[in-house]
């Protein structure tokens, strides 16, 4: 039986729809473009605890809960030391994994309606996650944080999530307004809206303290 196709499978299929590629060329092109929208394949994280045990960074203990057995993993002293050492290293650069962006990148192989629907789904899910974060953090004021000593970390982390989800919703509105001017997804090249966006990008001088693309692109 053939293996189930994944989003990563369709990412490569999208590249092949552009033109034929050699294996190493696909790798180069994925590094050039796909990593900005779909940087990794699906990972089977269930194997990580076992790996930590193998490295002596955690221990495992079999426990019975009713009629079921479970494995409980606990960090070791070496594990805590390794974690502390890791926190002192430079982090990897930020990446964004969003299937809707991948579909935008290859949208010339589909319809305007397909692309719009994908972006609508992206905005809907971002709005839902926004509300979930608001609800969870709102409860903290009532003393409902499961780990109150970590409130300062959890809440600051939440602010990033809220800003990101809010940005996604706003960007989708911006993108849909531009897409609404397209008669199709294929072969439009430099449209009037595209030129305005490029001029906005050209005017940027730094990542911080500059107008957003959605605000400065004059239609």
mmCIF file of C-alpha atoms in Angstrom:
data_model
loop_
_atom_site.group_PDB
_atom_site.id
_atom_site.type_symbol
_atom_site.label_atom_id
_atom_site.label_comp_id
_atom_site.label_asym_id
_atom_site.label_seq_id
_atom_site.Cartn_x
_atom_site.Cartn_y
_atom_site.Cartn_z
ATOM 1 C CA UNK A 1 0.000 0.000 0.000
ATOM 2 C CA UNK A 2 1.346 3.433 -0.914
ATOM 3 C CA UNK A 3 2.348 5.773 1.885
ATOM 4 C CA UNK A 4 -0.063 8.553 2.779
ATOM 5 C CA UNK A 5 0.799 11.897 1.217
ATOM 6 C CA UNK A 6 1.727 14.687 3.625
ATOM 7 C CA UNK A 7 1.888 18.444 3.275
ATOM 8 C CA UNK A 8 5.595 18.080 2.624
ATOM 9 C CA UNK A 9 4.733 15.730 -0.263
ATOM 10 C CA UNK A 10 2.561 18.427 -1.795
ATOM 11 C CA UNK A 11 5.279 21.028 -1.264
ATOM 12 C CA UNK A 12 7.625 19.043 -3.490
ATOM 13 C CA UNK A 13 4.761 18.439 -5.913
ATOM 14 C CA UNK A 14 4.293 22.201 -6.127
ATOM 15 C CA UNK A 15 7.937 22.647 -7.040
ATOM 16 C CA UNK A 16 7.665 19.980 -9.725
ATOM 17 C CA UNK A 17 4.665 21.829 -11.169
ATOM 18 C CA UNK A 18 7.006 24.755 -11.869
ATOM 19 C CA UNK A 19 9.523 22.706 -13.842
ATOM 20 C CA UNK A 20 11.518 19.444 -13.642
ATOM 21 C CA UNK A 21 14.199 19.405 -10.942
ATOM 22 C CA UNK A 22 17.126 17.144 -10.083
ATOM 23 C CA UNK A 23 17.198 15.849 -6.534
ATOM 24 C CA UNK A 24 19.882 18.267 -5.377
ATOM 25 C CA UNK A 25 18.052 21.114 -7.125
ATOM 26 C CA UNK A 26 14.904 20.354 -5.160
ATOM 27 C CA UNK A 27 16.963 20.564 -1.998
ATOM 28 C CA UNK A 28 18.447 23.880 -3.067
ATOM 29 C CA UNK A 29 15.062 25.310 -3.994
ATOM 30 C CA UNK A 30 13.488 24.121 -0.777
ATOM 31 C CA UNK A 31 16.262 25.895 1.106
ATOM 32 C CA UNK A 32 15.706 29.003 -0.997
ATOM 33 C CA UNK A 33 11.940 29.288 -0.682
ATOM 34 C CA UNK A 34 10.018 26.568 1.128
ATOM 35 C CA UNK A 35 11.813 27.040 4.426
ATOM 36 C CA UNK A 36 10.012 30.360 4.841
ATOM 37 C CA UNK A 37 6.610 28.651 4.794
ATOM 38 C CA UNK A 38 7.124 24.940 5.435
ATOM 39 C CA UNK A 39 10.551 24.441 7.001
ATOM 40 C CA UNK A 40 10.233 20.894 8.255
ATOM 41 C CA UNK A 41 8.483 17.603 7.764
ATOM 42 C CA UNK A 42 6.231 16.021 10.356
ATOM 43 C CA UNK A 43 8.177 14.898 13.388
ATOM 44 C CA UNK A 44 7.373 11.939 15.575
ATOM 45 C CA UNK A 45 8.029 13.518 18.975
ATOM 46 C CA UNK A 46 6.831 10.451 20.865
ATOM 47 C CA UNK A 47 10.359 9.026 20.421
ATOM 48 C CA UNK A 48 12.067 11.930 22.222
ATOM 49 C CA UNK A 49 11.540 10.741 25.817
ATOM 50 C CA UNK A 50 13.122 7.381 24.970
ATOM 51 C CA UNK A 51 16.052 9.209 23.409
ATOM 52 C CA UNK A 52 16.511 11.268 26.590
ATOM 53 C CA UNK A 53 16.586 8.087 28.645
ATOM 54 C CA UNK A 54 19.223 6.627 26.348
ATOM 55 C CA UNK A 55 21.353 9.738 26.909
ATOM 56 C CA UNK A 56 20.909 9.587 30.664
ATOM 57 C CA UNK A 57 19.002 12.865 30.724
ATOM 58 C CA UNK A 58 15.783 11.283 31.996
ATOM 59 C CA UNK A 59 14.562 8.131 33.657
ATOM 60 C CA UNK A 60 11.488 6.074 32.884
ATOM 61 C CA UNK A 61 9.207 4.255 35.254
ATOM 62 C CA UNK A 62 6.320 1.961 34.413
ATOM 63 C CA UNK A 63 3.191 2.678 36.451
ATOM 64 C CA UNK A 64 -0.266 1.109 36.544
ATOM 65 C CA UNK A 65 -3.303 3.379 36.465
ATOM 66 C CA UNK A 66 -6.386 1.252 36.860
ATOM 67 C CA UNK A 67 -6.168 -1.394 34.179
ATOM 68 C CA UNK A 68 -3.749 0.599 32.054
ATOM 69 C CA UNK A 69 0.020 0.894 32.203
ATOM 70 C CA UNK A 70 1.926 4.072 31.529
ATOM 71 C CA UNK A 71 5.518 5.207 31.362
ATOM 72 C CA UNK A 72 6.500 8.190 33.487
ATOM 73 C CA UNK A 73 9.611 10.127 32.518
ATOM 74 C CA UNK A 74 11.607 12.180 35.010
ATOM 75 C CA UNK A 75 14.499 14.525 34.371
ATOM 76 C CA UNK A 76 17.889 13.604 35.888
ATOM 77 C CA UNK A 77 20.614 15.841 37.288
ATOM 78 C CA UNK A 78 22.478 15.455 34.011
ATOM 79 C CA UNK A 79 19.274 16.387 32.222
ATOM 80 C CA UNK A 80 18.935 19.606 34.215
ATOM 81 C CA UNK A 81 22.563 20.455 33.543
ATOM 82 C CA UNK A 82 22.088 19.828 29.832
ATOM 83 C CA UNK A 83 18.977 22.026 29.823
ATOM 84 C CA UNK A 84 20.795 24.853 31.569
ATOM 85 C CA UNK A 85 23.669 24.597 29.110
ATOM 86 C CA UNK A 86 21.237 24.669 26.184
ATOM 87 C CA UNK A 87 19.524 27.804 27.487
ATOM 88 C CA UNK A 88 22.876 29.583 27.411
ATOM 89 C CA UNK A 89 23.409 28.861 23.714
ATOM 90 C CA UNK A 90 22.271 31.037 20.814
ATOM 91 C CA UNK A 91 18.752 30.108 19.629
ATOM 92 C CA UNK A 92 17.964 29.060 16.085
ATOM 93 C CA UNK A 93 16.432 31.773 13.878
ATOM 94 C CA UNK A 94 12.623 32.001 13.925
ATOM 95 C CA UNK A 95 10.700 30.065 11.305
ATOM 96 C CA UNK A 96 7.049 30.036 10.301
ATOM 97 C CA UNK A 97 5.199 26.914 9.240
ATOM 98 C CA UNK A 98 1.897 27.731 7.559
ATOM 99 C CA UNK A 99 0.296 25.532 4.906
ATOM 100 C CA UNK A 100 -1.836 28.431 3.660
ATOM 101 C CA UNK A 101 1.350 30.326 2.762
ATOM 102 C CA UNK A 102 2.614 27.274 0.916
ATOM 103 C CA UNK A 103 -0.620 27.202 -1.085
ATOM 104 C CA UNK A 104 -0.199 30.897 -1.860
ATOM 105 C CA UNK A 105 3.298 30.209 -3.179
ATOM 106 C CA UNK A 106 1.924 27.679 -5.688
ATOM 107 C CA UNK A 107 -1.488 29.281 -6.249
ATOM 108 C CA UNK A 108 -1.044 29.549 -10.030
ATOM 109 C CA UNK A 109 -1.933 25.855 -10.145
ATOM 110 C CA UNK A 110 -5.334 26.495 -8.573
ATOM 111 C CA UNK A 111 -8.132 29.050 -8.565
ATOM 112 C CA UNK A 112 -8.669 32.391 -6.873
ATOM 113 C CA UNK A 113 -11.488 30.810 -4.880
ATOM 114 C CA UNK A 114 -9.212 28.011 -3.670
ATOM 115 C CA UNK A 115 -6.594 30.490 -2.506
ATOM 116 C CA UNK A 116 -9.137 32.729 -0.805
ATOM 117 C CA UNK A 117 -10.641 29.752 1.009
ATOM 118 C CA UNK A 118 -7.220 28.673 2.263
ATOM 119 C CA UNK A 119 -6.498 32.159 3.596
ATOM 120 C CA UNK A 120 -9.944 32.357 5.204
ATOM 121 C CA UNK A 121 -9.227 29.087 7.004
ATOM 122 C CA UNK A 122 -5.876 30.442 8.152
ATOM 123 C CA UNK A 123 -7.508 33.569 9.578
ATOM 124 C CA UNK A 124 -10.319 31.609 11.211
ATOM 125 C CA UNK A 125 -7.926 29.279 12.995
ATOM 126 C CA UNK A 126 -5.697 32.175 14.056
ATOM 127 C CA UNK A 127 -8.721 33.987 15.492
ATOM 128 C CA UNK A 128 -9.770 30.854 17.345
ATOM 129 C CA UNK A 129 -6.310 30.409 18.825
ATOM 130 C CA UNK A 130 -6.286 34.085 19.774
ATOM 131 C CA UNK A 131 -9.476 33.627 21.761
ATOM 132 C CA UNK A 132 -8.113 30.487 23.417
ATOM 133 C CA UNK A 133 -5.004 32.329 24.585
ATOM 134 C CA UNK A 134 -7.101 35.237 25.872
ATOM 135 C CA UNK A 135 -9.348 32.861 27.812
ATOM 136 C CA UNK A 136 -6.497 30.918 29.348
ATOM 137 C CA UNK A 137 -4.593 34.020 30.432
ATOM 138 C CA UNK A 138 -7.706 35.785 31.661
ATOM 139 C CA UNK A 139 -8.167 32.994 34.186
ATOM 140 C CA UNK A 140 -4.718 33.689 35.635
ATOM 141 C CA UNK A 141 -6.025 36.860 37.265
ATOM 142 C CA UNK A 142 -8.394 34.643 39.261
ATOM 143 C CA UNK A 143 -5.493 32.536 40.501
ATOM 144 C CA UNK A 144 -6.133 29.664 38.099
ATOM 145 C CA UNK A 145 -2.589 29.286 36.777
ATOM 146 C CA UNK A 146 -1.569 25.638 37.323
ATOM 147 C CA UNK A 147 1.996 26.777 38.041
ATOM 148 C CA UNK A 148 1.673 30.231 39.636
ATOM 149 C CA UNK A 149 5.433 30.634 40.036
ATOM 150 C CA UNK A 150 5.685 30.576 36.225
ATOM 151 C CA UNK A 151 3.024 33.191 35.551
ATOM 152 C CA UNK A 152 5.562 35.820 34.492
ATOM 153 C CA UNK A 153 6.921 33.469 31.817
ATOM 154 C CA UNK A 154 3.605 32.136 30.568
ATOM 155 C CA UNK A 155 1.986 35.553 30.234
ATOM 156 C CA UNK A 156 4.934 37.092 28.382
ATOM 157 C CA UNK A 157 4.949 34.091 26.051
ATOM 158 C CA UNK A 158 1.224 34.610 25.493
ATOM 159 C CA UNK A 159 1.758 38.183 24.334
ATOM 160 C CA UNK A 160 3.826 36.898 21.410
ATOM 161 C CA UNK A 161 1.114 34.432 20.484
ATOM 162 C CA UNK A 162 -1.555 37.131 20.602
ATOM 163 C CA UNK A 163 0.484 39.504 18.449
ATOM 164 C CA UNK A 164 1.182 36.737 15.940
ATOM 165 C CA UNK A 165 -2.431 35.579 15.660
ATOM 166 C CA UNK A 166 -3.618 39.178 15.364
ATOM 167 C CA UNK A 167 -1.043 39.809 12.630
ATOM 168 C CA UNK A 168 -2.206 36.752 10.703
ATOM 169 C CA UNK A 169 -5.822 37.917 10.732
ATOM 170 C CA UNK A 170 -4.862 41.423 9.602
ATOM 171 C CA UNK A 171 -2.522 40.137 6.908
ATOM 172 C CA UNK A 172 -5.195 37.823 5.514
ATOM 173 C CA UNK A 173 -7.531 40.812 5.130
ATOM 174 C CA UNK A 174 -4.755 42.678 3.311
ATOM 175 C CA UNK A 175 -3.915 39.699 1.075
ATOM 176 C CA UNK A 176 -7.559 39.029 0.201
ATOM 177 C CA UNK A 177 -8.047 42.661 -0.830
ATOM 178 C CA UNK A 178 -5.164 42.295 -3.281
ATOM 179 C CA UNK A 179 -6.307 38.872 -4.523
ATOM 180 C CA UNK A 180 -9.807 40.254 -5.133
ATOM 181 C CA UNK A 181 -8.308 42.371 -7.940
ATOM 182 C CA UNK A 182 -6.926 39.292 -9.716
ATOM 183 C CA UNK A 183 -8.962 37.779 -12.555
ATOM 184 C CA UNK A 184 -7.004 34.538 -12.071
ATOM 185 C CA UNK A 185 -3.958 33.269 -10.175
ATOM 186 C CA UNK A 186 -1.727 32.489 -13.152
ATOM 187 C CA UNK A 187 0.580 34.725 -15.165
ATOM 188 C CA UNK A 188 -0.366 38.181 -13.828
ATOM 189 C CA UNK A 189 3.191 39.288 -13.155
ATOM 190 C CA UNK A 190 3.625 42.894 -12.036
ATOM 191 C CA UNK A 191 0.139 44.128 -11.204
ATOM 192 C CA UNK A 192 -0.591 47.626 -9.959
ATOM 193 C CA UNK A 193 -1.077 46.302 -6.458
ATOM 194 C CA UNK A 194 2.126 44.265 -6.641
ATOM 195 C CA UNK A 195 4.097 47.352 -7.664
ATOM 196 C CA UNK A 196 2.646 49.320 -4.748
ATOM 197 C CA UNK A 197 3.641 46.560 -2.329
ATOM 198 C CA UNK A 198 7.164 46.415 -3.767
ATOM 199 C CA UNK A 199 7.543 50.183 -3.427
ATOM 200 C CA UNK A 200 6.454 49.869 0.202
ATOM 201 C CA UNK A 201 9.049 47.161 0.804
ATOM 202 C CA UNK A 202 11.723 49.287 -0.892
ATOM 203 C CA UNK A 203 11.025 52.161 1.482
ATOM 204 C CA UNK A 204 11.708 50.062 4.537
ATOM 205 C CA UNK A 205 14.956 50.786 6.291
ATOM 206 C CA UNK A 206 14.803 48.370 9.231
ATOM 207 C CA UNK A 207 12.649 45.616 10.653
ATOM 208 C CA UNK A 208 11.633 47.722 13.660
ATOM 209 C CA UNK A 209 10.040 51.140 13.728
ATOM 210 C CA UNK A 210 8.702 51.128 10.164
ATOM 211 C CA UNK A 211 5.148 51.151 8.804
ATOM 212 C CA UNK A 212 3.673 47.776 8.029
ATOM 213 C CA UNK A 213 3.196 46.644 4.447
ATOM 214 C CA UNK A 214 -0.571 46.658 4.907
ATOM 215 C CA UNK A 215 -0.547 50.258 6.106
ATOM 216 C CA UNK A 216 1.896 51.733 3.628
ATOM 217 C CA UNK A 217 0.893 50.020 0.393
ATOM 218 C CA UNK A 218 -1.100 52.748 -1.349
ATOM 219 C CA UNK A 219 -3.763 51.270 -3.521
#
